Amino acid sequence: RWIGRGGPVAWPPRSPDLNPLDYFLWGYLKSQVYSSPINDLEELRNRIHHACQIIRQRCGISERVRYSVRRRYQACIKMEGGHVENVFLSSKQKCLYLING
């Protein structure tokens, strides 16, 4: 297993669009958790837990995320690892699509 730069697979630098945690999960969790002011640490934990439960329970979210990952990888391959512009939706649109379909 390779960890570091110059590995066997050339990975595009600064590529958050290729990481589902960056293009979907963190933005979705933030929008759910901080939808209103938080009073204490326990409430923060509960909101994070609740937001994660929603992702697990809603049918189709993981399938749509996997489809989006494939689209992103294909675009990256087509551009030979180069810059991919205006191919993907804004963060808010992505979250709405991935949650609601």
PDB file of N, CA and C in Angstrom:
ATOM      1  N   ARG A   1       0.848  -1.181   0.000  1.00  0.00           N
ATOM      2  CA  ARG A   1       0.000   0.000   0.000  1.00  0.00           C
ATOM      3  C   ARG A   1       0.884   1.232   0.000  1.00  0.00           C
ATOM      4  N   TRP A   2       0.621   2.148  -0.912  1.00  0.00           N
ATOM      5  CA  TRP A   2       1.433   3.349  -1.075  1.00  0.00           C
ATOM      6  C   TRP A   2       0.776   4.532  -0.401  1.00  0.00           C
ATOM      7  N   ILE A   3       1.535   5.247   0.415  1.00  0.00           N
ATOM      8  CA  ILE A   3       1.064   6.494   1.016  1.00  0.00           C
ATOM      9  C   ILE A   3       2.108   7.545   0.707  1.00  0.00           C
ATOM     10  N   GLY A   4       1.718   8.600   0.018  1.00  0.00           N
ATOM     11  CA  GLY A   4       2.662   9.656  -0.297  1.00  0.00           C
ATOM     12  C   GLY A   4       2.582  10.068  -1.748  1.00  0.00           C
ATOM     13  N   ARG A   5       3.495  10.921  -2.138  1.00  0.00           N
ATOM     14  CA  ARG A   5       3.522  11.432  -3.509  1.00  0.00           C
ATOM     15  C   ARG A   5       4.343  10.523  -4.398  1.00  0.00           C
ATOM     16  N   GLY A   6       4.099  10.667  -5.697  1.00  0.00           N
ATOM     17  CA  GLY A   6       4.883   9.898  -6.659  1.00  0.00           C
ATOM     18  C   GLY A   6       4.576   8.415  -6.640  1.00  0.00           C
ATOM     19  N   GLY A   7       3.357   8.054  -6.258  1.00  0.00           N
ATOM     20  CA  GLY A   7       2.969   6.653  -6.180  1.00  0.00           C
ATOM     21  C   GLY A   7       2.659   6.048  -7.534  1.00  0.00           C
ATOM     22  N   PRO A   8       2.210   4.811  -7.529  1.00  0.00           N
ATOM     23  CA  PRO A   8       1.947   4.104  -8.781  1.00  0.00           C
ATOM     24  C   PRO A   8       0.745   4.641  -9.566  1.00  0.00           C
ATOM     25  N   VAL A   9      -0.156   5.375  -8.915  1.00  0.00           N
ATOM     26  CA  VAL A   9      -1.321   5.939  -9.595  1.00  0.00           C
ATOM     27  C   VAL A   9      -1.209   7.452  -9.578  1.00  0.00           C
ATOM     28  N   ALA A  10      -1.225   8.065 -10.757  1.00  0.00           N
ATOM     29  CA  ALA A  10      -1.172   9.529 -10.836  1.00  0.00           C
ATOM     30  C   ALA A  10      -2.537  10.079 -10.443  1.00  0.00           C
ATOM     31  N   TRP A  11      -2.597  10.840  -9.371  1.00  0.00           N
ATOM     32  CA  TRP A  11      -3.845  11.398  -8.862  1.00  0.00           C
ATOM     33  C   TRP A  11      -3.826  12.901  -9.082  1.00  0.00           C
ATOM     34  N   PRO A  12      -4.855  13.455  -9.694  1.00  0.00           N
ATOM     35  CA  PRO A  12      -4.862  14.895  -9.961  1.00  0.00           C
ATOM     36  C   PRO A  12      -4.714  15.705  -8.676  1.00  0.00           C
ATOM     37  N   PRO A  13      -3.859  16.709  -8.668  1.00  0.00           N
ATOM     38  CA  PRO A  13      -3.682  17.512  -7.466  1.00  0.00           C
ATOM     39  C   PRO A  13      -4.943  18.300  -7.128  1.00  0.00           C
ATOM     40  N   ARG A  14      -5.167  18.492  -5.832  1.00  0.00           N
ATOM     41  CA  ARG A  14      -6.302  19.292  -5.340  1.00  0.00           C
ATOM     42  C   ARG A  14      -7.591  18.887  -6.047  1.00  0.00           C
ATOM     43  N   SER A  15      -7.983  17.632  -5.872  1.00  0.00           N
ATOM     44  CA  SER A  15      -9.134  17.112  -6.603  1.00  0.00           C
ATOM     45  C   SER A  15     -10.306  16.750  -5.682  1.00  0.00           C
ATOM     46  N   PRO A  16     -10.918  17.736  -5.024  1.00  0.00           N
ATOM     47  CA  PRO A  16     -12.041  17.410  -4.139  1.00  0.00           C
ATOM     48  C   PRO A  16     -13.239  16.846  -4.887  1.00  0.00           C
ATOM     49  N   ASP A  17     -13.361  17.130  -6.184  1.00  0.00           N
ATOM     50  CA  ASP A  17     -14.486  16.587  -6.946  1.00  0.00           C
ATOM     51  C   ASP A  17     -14.396  15.078  -7.117  1.00  0.00           C
ATOM     52  N   LEU A  18     -13.254  14.490  -6.810  1.00  0.00           N
ATOM     53  CA  LEU A  18     -13.100  13.046  -6.921  1.00  0.00           C
ATOM     54  C   LEU A  18     -13.274  12.347  -5.580  1.00  0.00           C
ATOM     55  N   ASN A  19     -13.561  13.090  -4.540  1.00  0.00           N
ATOM     56  CA  ASN A  19     -13.687  12.530  -3.202  1.00  0.00           C
ATOM     57  C   ASN A  19     -15.107  12.756  -2.680  1.00  0.00           C
ATOM     58  N   PRO A  20     -15.908  11.693  -2.544  1.00  0.00           N
ATOM     59  CA  PRO A  20     -17.291  11.862  -2.088  1.00  0.00           C
ATOM     60  C   PRO A  20     -17.418  12.569  -0.744  1.00  0.00           C
ATOM     61  N   LEU A  21     -16.434  12.420   0.119  1.00  0.00           N
ATOM     62  CA  LEU A  21     -16.502  13.122   1.402  1.00  0.00           C
ATOM     63  C   LEU A  21     -16.451  14.624   1.195  1.00  0.00           C
ATOM     64  N   ASP A  22     -15.650  15.067   0.219  1.00  0.00           N
ATOM     65  CA  ASP A  22     -15.521  16.502  -0.039  1.00  0.00           C
ATOM     66  C   ASP A  22     -16.694  17.068  -0.825  1.00  0.00           C
ATOM     67  N   TYR A  23     -17.175  16.351  -1.847  1.00  0.00           N
ATOM     68  CA  TYR A  23     -18.214  16.960  -2.681  1.00  0.00           C
ATOM     69  C   TYR A  23     -19.623  16.678  -2.189  1.00  0.00           C
ATOM     70  N   PHE A  24     -19.789  15.759  -1.248  1.00  0.00           N
ATOM     71  CA  PHE A  24     -21.140  15.504  -0.755  1.00  0.00           C
ATOM     72  C   PHE A  24     -21.236  15.532   0.766  1.00  0.00           C
ATOM     73  N   LEU A  25     -20.542  14.634   1.437  1.00  0.00           N
ATOM     74  CA  LEU A  25     -20.795  14.384   2.856  1.00  0.00           C
ATOM     75  C   LEU A  25     -20.578  15.597   3.742  1.00  0.00           C
ATOM     76  N   TRP A  26     -19.417  16.232   3.669  1.00  0.00           N
ATOM     77  CA  TRP A  26     -19.135  17.333   4.602  1.00  0.00           C
ATOM     78  C   TRP A  26     -20.099  18.500   4.398  1.00  0.00           C
ATOM     79  N   GLY A  27     -20.402  18.840   3.171  1.00  0.00           N
ATOM     80  CA  GLY A  27     -21.345  19.929   2.909  1.00  0.00           C
ATOM     81  C   GLY A  27     -22.745  19.608   3.396  1.00  0.00           C
ATOM     82  N   TYR A  28     -23.182  18.376   3.170  1.00  0.00           N
ATOM     83  CA  TYR A  28     -24.511  17.965   3.621  1.00  0.00           C
ATOM     84  C   TYR A  28     -24.590  17.990   5.145  1.00  0.00           C
ATOM     85  N   LEU A  29     -23.594  17.385   5.807  1.00  0.00           N
ATOM     86  CA  LEU A  29     -23.605  17.370   7.274  1.00  0.00           C
ATOM     87  C   LEU A  29     -23.611  18.787   7.837  1.00  0.00           C
ATOM     88  N   LYS A  30     -22.788  19.651   7.275  1.00  0.00           N
ATOM     89  CA  LYS A  30     -22.728  21.032   7.762  1.00  0.00           C
ATOM     90  C   LYS A  30     -24.082  21.719   7.610  1.00  0.00           C
ATOM     91  N   SER A  31     -24.738  21.536   6.472  1.00  0.00           N
ATOM     92  CA  SER A  31     -26.036  22.198   6.268  1.00  0.00           C
ATOM     93  C   SER A  31     -27.093  21.673   7.231  1.00  0.00           C
ATOM     94  N   GLN A  32     -27.036  20.395   7.565  1.00  0.00           N
ATOM     95  CA  GLN A  32     -28.006  19.816   8.495  1.00  0.00           C
ATOM     96  C   GLN A  32     -27.697  20.186   9.945  1.00  0.00           C
ATOM     97  N   VAL A  33     -26.447  20.054  10.320  1.00  0.00           N
ATOM     98  CA  VAL A  33     -26.049  20.264  11.717  1.00  0.00           C
ATOM     99  C   VAL A  33     -26.178  21.726  12.125  1.00  0.00           C
ATOM    100  N   TYR A  34     -25.797  22.635  11.246  1.00  0.00           N
ATOM    101  CA  TYR A  34     -25.795  24.060  11.596  1.00  0.00           C
ATOM    102  C   TYR A  34     -26.994  24.818  11.022  1.00  0.00           C
ATOM    103  N   SER A  35     -28.115  24.125  10.825  1.00  0.00           N
ATOM    104  CA  SER A  35     -29.314  24.783  10.297  1.00  0.00           C
ATOM    105  C   SER A  35     -29.884  25.806  11.274  1.00  0.00           C
ATOM    106  N   SER A  36     -29.573  25.650  12.552  1.00  0.00           N
ATOM    107  CA  SER A  36     -29.948  26.625  13.584  1.00  0.00           C
ATOM    108  C   SER A  36     -28.851  26.607  14.650  1.00  0.00           C
ATOM    109  N   PRO A  37     -28.798  27.637  15.507  1.00  0.00           N
ATOM    110  CA  PRO A  37     -27.732  27.705  16.517  1.00  0.00           C
ATOM    111  C   PRO A  37     -27.706  26.473  17.432  1.00  0.00           C
ATOM    112  N   ILE A  38     -26.507  26.092  17.823  1.00  0.00           N
ATOM    113  CA  ILE A  38     -26.300  24.937  18.705  1.00  0.00           C
ATOM    114  C   ILE A  38     -25.997  25.449  20.104  1.00  0.00           C
ATOM    115  N   ASN A  39     -26.645  24.852  21.095  1.00  0.00           N
ATOM    116  CA  ASN A  39     -26.516  25.322  22.476  1.00  0.00           C
ATOM    117  C   ASN A  39     -25.388  24.670  23.259  1.00  0.00           C
ATOM    118  N   ASP A  40     -25.091  23.404  22.974  1.00  0.00           N
ATOM    119  CA  ASP A  40     -24.045  22.725  23.740  1.00  0.00           C
ATOM    120  C   ASP A  40     -23.475  21.550  22.941  1.00  0.00           C
ATOM    121  N   LEU A  41     -22.439  20.937  23.493  1.00  0.00           N
ATOM    122  CA  LEU A  41     -21.742  19.848  22.818  1.00  0.00           C
ATOM    123  C   LEU A  41     -22.655  18.646  22.596  1.00  0.00           C
ATOM    124  N   GLU A  42     -23.501  18.343  23.551  1.00  0.00           N
ATOM    125  CA  GLU A  42     -24.417  17.207  23.420  1.00  0.00           C
ATOM    126  C   GLU A  42     -25.375  17.406  22.237  1.00  0.00           C
ATOM    127  N   GLU A  43     -25.886  18.615  22.091  1.00  0.00           N
ATOM    128  CA  GLU A  43     -26.769  18.907  20.960  1.00  0.00           C
ATOM    129  C   GLU A  43     -26.012  18.761  19.639  1.00  0.00           C
ATOM    130  N   LEU A  44     -24.757  19.199  19.606  1.00  0.00           N
ATOM    131  CA  LEU A  44     -23.934  19.047  18.404  1.00  0.00           C
ATOM    132  C   LEU A  44     -23.787  17.570  18.048  1.00  0.00           C
ATOM    133  N   ARG A  45     -23.462  16.752  19.030  1.00  0.00           N
ATOM    134  CA  ARG A  45     -23.321  15.307  18.791  1.00  0.00           C
ATOM    135  C   ARG A  45     -24.623  14.703  18.271  1.00  0.00           C
ATOM    136  N   ASN A  46     -25.732  15.082  18.894  1.00  0.00           N
ATOM    137  CA  ASN A  46     -27.032  14.549  18.476  1.00  0.00           C
ATOM    138  C   ASN A  46     -27.368  14.932  17.041  1.00  0.00           C
ATOM    139  N   ARG A  47     -27.072  16.165  16.672  1.00  0.00           N
ATOM    140  CA  ARG A  47     -27.371  16.607  15.305  1.00  0.00           C
ATOM    141  C   ARG A  47     -26.518  15.871  14.282  1.00  0.00           C
ATOM    142  N   ILE A  48     -25.247  15.669  14.603  1.00  0.00           N
ATOM    143  CA  ILE A  48     -24.368  14.922  13.698  1.00  0.00           C
ATOM    144  C   ILE A  48     -24.890  13.498  13.533  1.00  0.00           C
ATOM    145  N   HIS A  49     -25.241  12.875  14.637  1.00  0.00           N
ATOM    146  CA  HIS A  49     -25.774  11.507  14.601  1.00  0.00           C
ATOM    147  C   HIS A  49     -27.056  11.452  13.765  1.00  0.00           C
ATOM    148  N   HIS A  50     -27.945  12.399  13.984  1.00  0.00           N
ATOM    149  CA  HIS A  50     -29.217  12.439  13.256  1.00  0.00           C
ATOM    150  C   HIS A  50     -28.983  12.623  11.749  1.00  0.00           C
ATOM    151  N   ALA A  51     -28.090  13.519  11.379  1.00  0.00           N
ATOM    152  CA  ALA A  51     -27.801  13.754   9.956  1.00  0.00           C
ATOM    153  C   ALA A  51     -27.234  12.494   9.303  1.00  0.00           C
ATOM    154  N   CYS A  52     -26.377  11.782  10.013  1.00  0.00           N
ATOM    155  CA  CYS A  52     -25.821  10.529   9.480  1.00  0.00           C
ATOM    156  C   CYS A  52     -26.908   9.468   9.335  1.00  0.00           C
ATOM    157  N   GLN A  53     -27.835   9.424  10.275  1.00  0.00           N
ATOM    158  CA  GLN A  53     -28.952   8.475  10.194  1.00  0.00           C
ATOM    159  C   GLN A  53     -29.807   8.749   8.960  1.00  0.00           C
ATOM    160  N   ILE A  54     -30.039  10.021   8.665  1.00  0.00           N
ATOM    161  CA  ILE A  54     -30.835  10.381   7.487  1.00  0.00           C
ATOM    162  C   ILE A  54     -30.181   9.825   6.224  1.00  0.00           C
ATOM    163  N   ILE A  55     -28.862   9.967   6.120  1.00  0.00           N
ATOM    164  CA  ILE A  55     -28.146   9.457   4.948  1.00  0.00           C
ATOM    165  C   ILE A  55     -28.327   7.947   4.845  1.00  0.00           C
ATOM    166  N   ARG A  56     -28.206   7.242   5.964  1.00  0.00           N
ATOM    167  CA  ARG A  56     -28.340   5.782   5.951  1.00  0.00           C
ATOM    168  C   ARG A  56     -29.756   5.337   5.590  1.00  0.00           C
ATOM    169  N   GLN A  57     -30.756   6.071   6.067  1.00  0.00           N
ATOM    170  CA  GLN A  57     -32.149   5.641   5.921  1.00  0.00           C
ATOM    171  C   GLN A  57     -32.774   6.005   4.585  1.00  0.00           C
ATOM    172  N   ARG A  58     -32.340   7.069   3.979  1.00  0.00           N
ATOM    173  CA  ARG A  58     -32.963   7.499   2.718  1.00  0.00           C
ATOM    174  C   ARG A  58     -32.529   6.591   1.582  1.00  0.00           C
ATOM    175  N   CYS A  59     -33.490   5.991   0.983  1.00  0.00           N
ATOM    176  CA  CYS A  59     -33.239   5.050  -0.103  1.00  0.00           C
ATOM    177  C   CYS A  59     -32.624   5.767  -1.307  1.00  0.00           C
ATOM    178  N   GLY A  60     -31.572   5.191  -1.839  1.00  0.00           N
ATOM    179  CA  GLY A  60     -31.016   5.699  -3.078  1.00  0.00           C
ATOM    180  C   GLY A  60     -29.859   6.669  -2.951  1.00  0.00           C
ATOM    181  N   ILE A  61     -29.600   7.200  -1.766  1.00  0.00           N
ATOM    182  CA  ILE A  61     -28.512   8.176  -1.644  1.00  0.00           C
ATOM    183  C   ILE A  61     -27.176   7.549  -2.028  1.00  0.00           C
ATOM    184  N   SER A  62     -26.860   6.383  -1.462  1.00  0.00           N
ATOM    185  CA  SER A  62     -25.549   5.786  -1.739  1.00  0.00           C
ATOM    186  C   SER A  62     -25.407   5.423  -3.218  1.00  0.00           C
ATOM    187  N   GLU A  63     -26.504   4.989  -3.855  1.00  0.00           N
ATOM    188  CA  GLU A  63     -26.440   4.666  -5.278  1.00  0.00           C
ATOM    189  C   GLU A  63     -26.163   5.922  -6.104  1.00  0.00           C
ATOM    190  N   ARG A  64     -26.806   7.031  -5.758  1.00  0.00           N
ATOM    191  CA  ARG A  64     -26.590   8.278  -6.501  1.00  0.00           C
ATOM    192  C   ARG A  64     -25.177   8.809  -6.290  1.00  0.00           C
ATOM    193  N   VAL A  65     -24.646   8.638  -5.072  1.00  0.00           N
ATOM    194  CA  VAL A  65     -23.269   9.068  -4.811  1.00  0.00           C
ATOM    195  C   VAL A  65     -22.310   8.218  -5.645  1.00  0.00           C
ATOM    196  N   ARG A  66     -22.521   6.908  -5.675  1.00  0.00           N
ATOM    197  CA  ARG A  66     -21.654   6.038  -6.488  1.00  0.00           C
ATOM    198  C   ARG A  66     -21.737   6.401  -7.971  1.00  0.00           C
ATOM    199  N   TYR A  67     -22.929   6.693  -8.473  1.00  0.00           N
ATOM    200  CA  TYR A  67     -23.088   7.108  -9.871  1.00  0.00           C
ATOM    201  C   TYR A  67     -22.308   8.399 -10.126  1.00  0.00           C
ATOM    202  N   SER A  68     -22.407   9.340  -9.201  1.00  0.00           N
ATOM    203  CA  SER A  68     -21.709  10.613  -9.344  1.00  0.00           C
ATOM    204  C   SER A  68     -20.194  10.410  -9.339  1.00  0.00           C
ATOM    205  N   VAL A  69     -19.711   9.507  -8.491  1.00  0.00           N
ATOM    206  CA  VAL A  69     -18.275   9.214  -8.445  1.00  0.00           C
ATOM    207  C   VAL A  69     -17.816   8.677  -9.797  1.00  0.00           C
ATOM    208  N   ARG A  70     -18.570   7.742 -10.358  1.00  0.00           N
ATOM    209  CA  ARG A  70     -18.196   7.195 -11.681  1.00  0.00           C
ATOM    210  C   ARG A  70     -18.144   8.294 -12.739  1.00  0.00           C
ATOM    211  N   ARG A  71     -19.148   9.180 -12.750  1.00  0.00           N
ATOM    212  CA  ARG A  71     -19.171  10.292 -13.713  1.00  0.00           C
ATOM    213  C   ARG A  71     -17.934  11.159 -13.565  1.00  0.00           C
ATOM    214  N   ARG A  72     -17.569  11.449 -12.335  1.00  0.00           N
ATOM    215  CA  ARG A  72     -16.419  12.312 -12.061  1.00  0.00           C
ATOM    216  C   ARG A  72     -15.122  11.644 -12.517  1.00  0.00           C
ATOM    217  N   TYR A  73     -14.965  10.355 -12.206  1.00  0.00           N
ATOM    218  CA  TYR A  73     -13.766   9.637 -12.628  1.00  0.00           C
ATOM    219  C   TYR A  73     -13.672   9.590 -14.152  1.00  0.00           C
ATOM    220  N   GLN A  74     -14.806   9.342 -14.814  1.00  0.00           N
ATOM    221  CA  GLN A  74     -14.807   9.296 -16.280  1.00  0.00           C
ATOM    222  C   GLN A  74     -14.406  10.644 -16.876  1.00  0.00           C
ATOM    223  N   ALA A  75     -14.906  11.736 -16.295  1.00  0.00           N
ATOM    224  CA  ALA A  75     -14.539  13.070 -16.783  1.00  0.00           C
ATOM    225  C   ALA A  75     -13.050  13.321 -16.583  1.00  0.00           C
ATOM    226  N   CYS A  76     -12.525  12.887 -15.443  1.00  0.00           N
ATOM    227  CA  CYS A  76     -11.098  13.069 -15.155  1.00  0.00           C
ATOM    228  C   CYS A  76     -10.247  12.276 -16.152  1.00  0.00           C
ATOM    229  N   ILE A  77     -10.657  11.044 -16.424  1.00  0.00           N
ATOM    230  CA  ILE A  77      -9.924  10.215 -17.388  1.00  0.00           C
ATOM    231  C   ILE A  77      -9.986  10.834 -18.780  1.00  0.00           C
ATOM    232  N   LYS A  78     -11.175  11.302 -19.168  1.00  0.00           N
ATOM    233  CA  LYS A  78     -11.344  11.922 -20.487  1.00  0.00           C
ATOM    234  C   LYS A  78     -10.432  13.134 -20.649  1.00  0.00           C
ATOM    235  N   MET A  79     -10.261  13.902 -19.570  1.00  0.00           N
ATOM    236  CA  MET A  79      -9.405  15.088 -19.615  1.00  0.00           C
ATOM    237  C   MET A  79      -7.948  14.748 -19.307  1.00  0.00           C
ATOM    238  N   GLU A  80      -7.640  13.452 -19.207  1.00  0.00           N
ATOM    239  CA  GLU A  80      -6.290  12.967 -18.911  1.00  0.00           C
ATOM    240  C   GLU A  80      -5.729  13.604 -17.647  1.00  0.00           C
ATOM    241  N   GLY A  81      -6.593  13.716 -16.638  1.00  0.00           N
ATOM    242  CA  GLY A  81      -6.169  14.269 -15.355  1.00  0.00           C
ATOM    243  C   GLY A  81      -6.130  15.778 -15.316  1.00  0.00           C
ATOM    244  N   GLY A  82      -6.476  16.422 -16.416  1.00  0.00           N
ATOM    245  CA  GLY A  82      -6.456  17.883 -16.480  1.00  0.00           C
ATOM    246  C   GLY A  82      -7.661  18.508 -15.801  1.00  0.00           C
ATOM    247  N   HIS A  83      -7.757  19.797 -15.926  1.00  0.00           N
ATOM    248  CA  HIS A  83      -8.815  20.575 -15.283  1.00  0.00           C
ATOM    249  C   HIS A  83     -10.173  20.256 -15.909  1.00  0.00           C
ATOM    250  N   VAL A  84     -11.152  19.984 -15.057  1.00  0.00           N
ATOM    251  CA  VAL A  84     -12.519  19.736 -15.508  1.00  0.00           C
ATOM    252  C   VAL A  84     -13.361  20.894 -15.001  1.00  0.00           C
ATOM    253  N   GLU A  85     -13.906  21.682 -15.926  1.00  0.00           N
ATOM    254  CA  GLU A  85     -14.641  22.883 -15.522  1.00  0.00           C
ATOM    255  C   GLU A  85     -16.092  22.800 -15.978  1.00  0.00           C
ATOM    256  N   ASN A  86     -16.989  23.297 -15.134  1.00  0.00           N
ATOM    257  CA  ASN A  86     -18.417  23.402 -15.457  1.00  0.00           C
ATOM    258  C   ASN A  86     -19.061  22.070 -15.813  1.00  0.00           C
ATOM    259  N   VAL A  87     -18.538  20.993 -15.286  1.00  0.00           N
ATOM    260  CA  VAL A  87     -19.128  19.684 -15.540  1.00  0.00           C
ATOM    261  C   VAL A  87     -20.087  19.318 -14.421  1.00  0.00           C
ATOM    262  N   PHE A  88     -19.785  19.798 -13.237  1.00  0.00           N
ATOM    263  CA  PHE A  88     -20.545  19.378 -12.071  1.00  0.00           C
ATOM    264  C   PHE A  88     -21.369  20.526 -11.509  1.00  0.00           C
ATOM    265  N   LEU A  89     -22.399  20.166 -10.774  1.00  0.00           N
ATOM    266  CA  LEU A  89     -23.302  21.145 -10.177  1.00  0.00           C
ATOM    267  C   LEU A  89     -22.654  21.849  -8.998  1.00  0.00           C
ATOM    268  N   SER A  90     -23.280  22.940  -8.541  1.00  0.00           N
ATOM    269  CA  SER A  90     -22.811  23.610  -7.332  1.00  0.00           C
ATOM    270  C   SER A  90     -23.008  22.679  -6.143  1.00  0.00           C
ATOM    271  N   SER A  91     -22.357  22.964  -5.018  1.00  0.00           N
ATOM    272  CA  SER A  91     -22.457  22.120  -3.828  1.00  0.00           C
ATOM    273  C   SER A  91     -23.898  21.959  -3.369  1.00  0.00           C
ATOM    274  N   LYS A  92     -24.653  23.060  -3.362  1.00  0.00           N
ATOM    275  CA  LYS A  92     -26.045  22.986  -2.910  1.00  0.00           C
ATOM    276  C   LYS A  92     -26.868  22.120  -3.860  1.00  0.00           C
ATOM    277  N   GLN A  93     -26.679  22.285  -5.161  1.00  0.00           N
ATOM    278  CA  GLN A  93     -27.414  21.477  -6.134  1.00  0.00           C
ATOM    279  C   GLN A  93     -27.037  20.007  -6.009  1.00  0.00           C
ATOM    280  N   LYS A  94     -25.747  19.722  -5.775  1.00  0.00           N
ATOM    281  CA  LYS A  94     -25.304  18.344  -5.624  1.00  0.00           C
ATOM    282  C   LYS A  94     -25.979  17.703  -4.431  1.00  0.00           C
ATOM    283  N   CYS A  95     -26.000  18.405  -3.305  1.00  0.00           N
ATOM    284  CA  CYS A  95     -26.620  17.858  -2.097  1.00  0.00           C
ATOM    285  C   CYS A  95     -28.096  17.582  -2.338  1.00  0.00           C
ATOM    286  N   LEU A  96     -28.796  18.515  -2.976  1.00  0.00           N
ATOM    287  CA  LEU A  96     -30.222  18.320  -3.234  1.00  0.00           C
ATOM    288  C   LEU A  96     -30.448  17.125  -4.152  1.00  0.00           C
ATOM    289  N   TYR A  97     -29.612  16.980  -5.180  1.00  0.00           N
ATOM    290  CA  TYR A  97     -29.753  15.845  -6.087  1.00  0.00           C
ATOM    291  C   TYR A  97     -29.482  14.535  -5.358  1.00  0.00           C
ATOM    292  N   LEU A  98     -28.401  14.493  -4.596  1.00  0.00           N
ATOM    293  CA  LEU A  98     -28.018  13.251  -3.940  1.00  0.00           C
ATOM    294  C   LEU A  98     -29.017  12.845  -2.864  1.00  0.00           C
ATOM    295  N   ILE A  99     -29.647  13.830  -2.210  1.00  0.00           N
ATOM    296  CA  ILE A  99     -30.628  13.519  -1.172  1.00  0.00           C
ATOM    297  C   ILE A  99     -31.992  13.214  -1.785  1.00  0.00           C
ATOM    298  N   ASN A 100     -32.449  14.043  -2.695  1.00  0.00           N
ATOM    299  CA  ASN A 100     -33.816  13.930  -3.213  1.00  0.00           C
ATOM    300  C   ASN A 100     -33.938  13.155  -4.520  1.00  0.00           C
ATOM    301  N   GLY A 101     -32.821  13.001  -5.204  1.00  0.00           N
ATOM    302  CA  GLY A 101     -32.865  12.263  -6.470  1.00  0.00           C
ATOM    303  C   GLY A 101     -33.212  13.089  -7.579  1.00  0.00           C
TER     304      GLY A 101
END
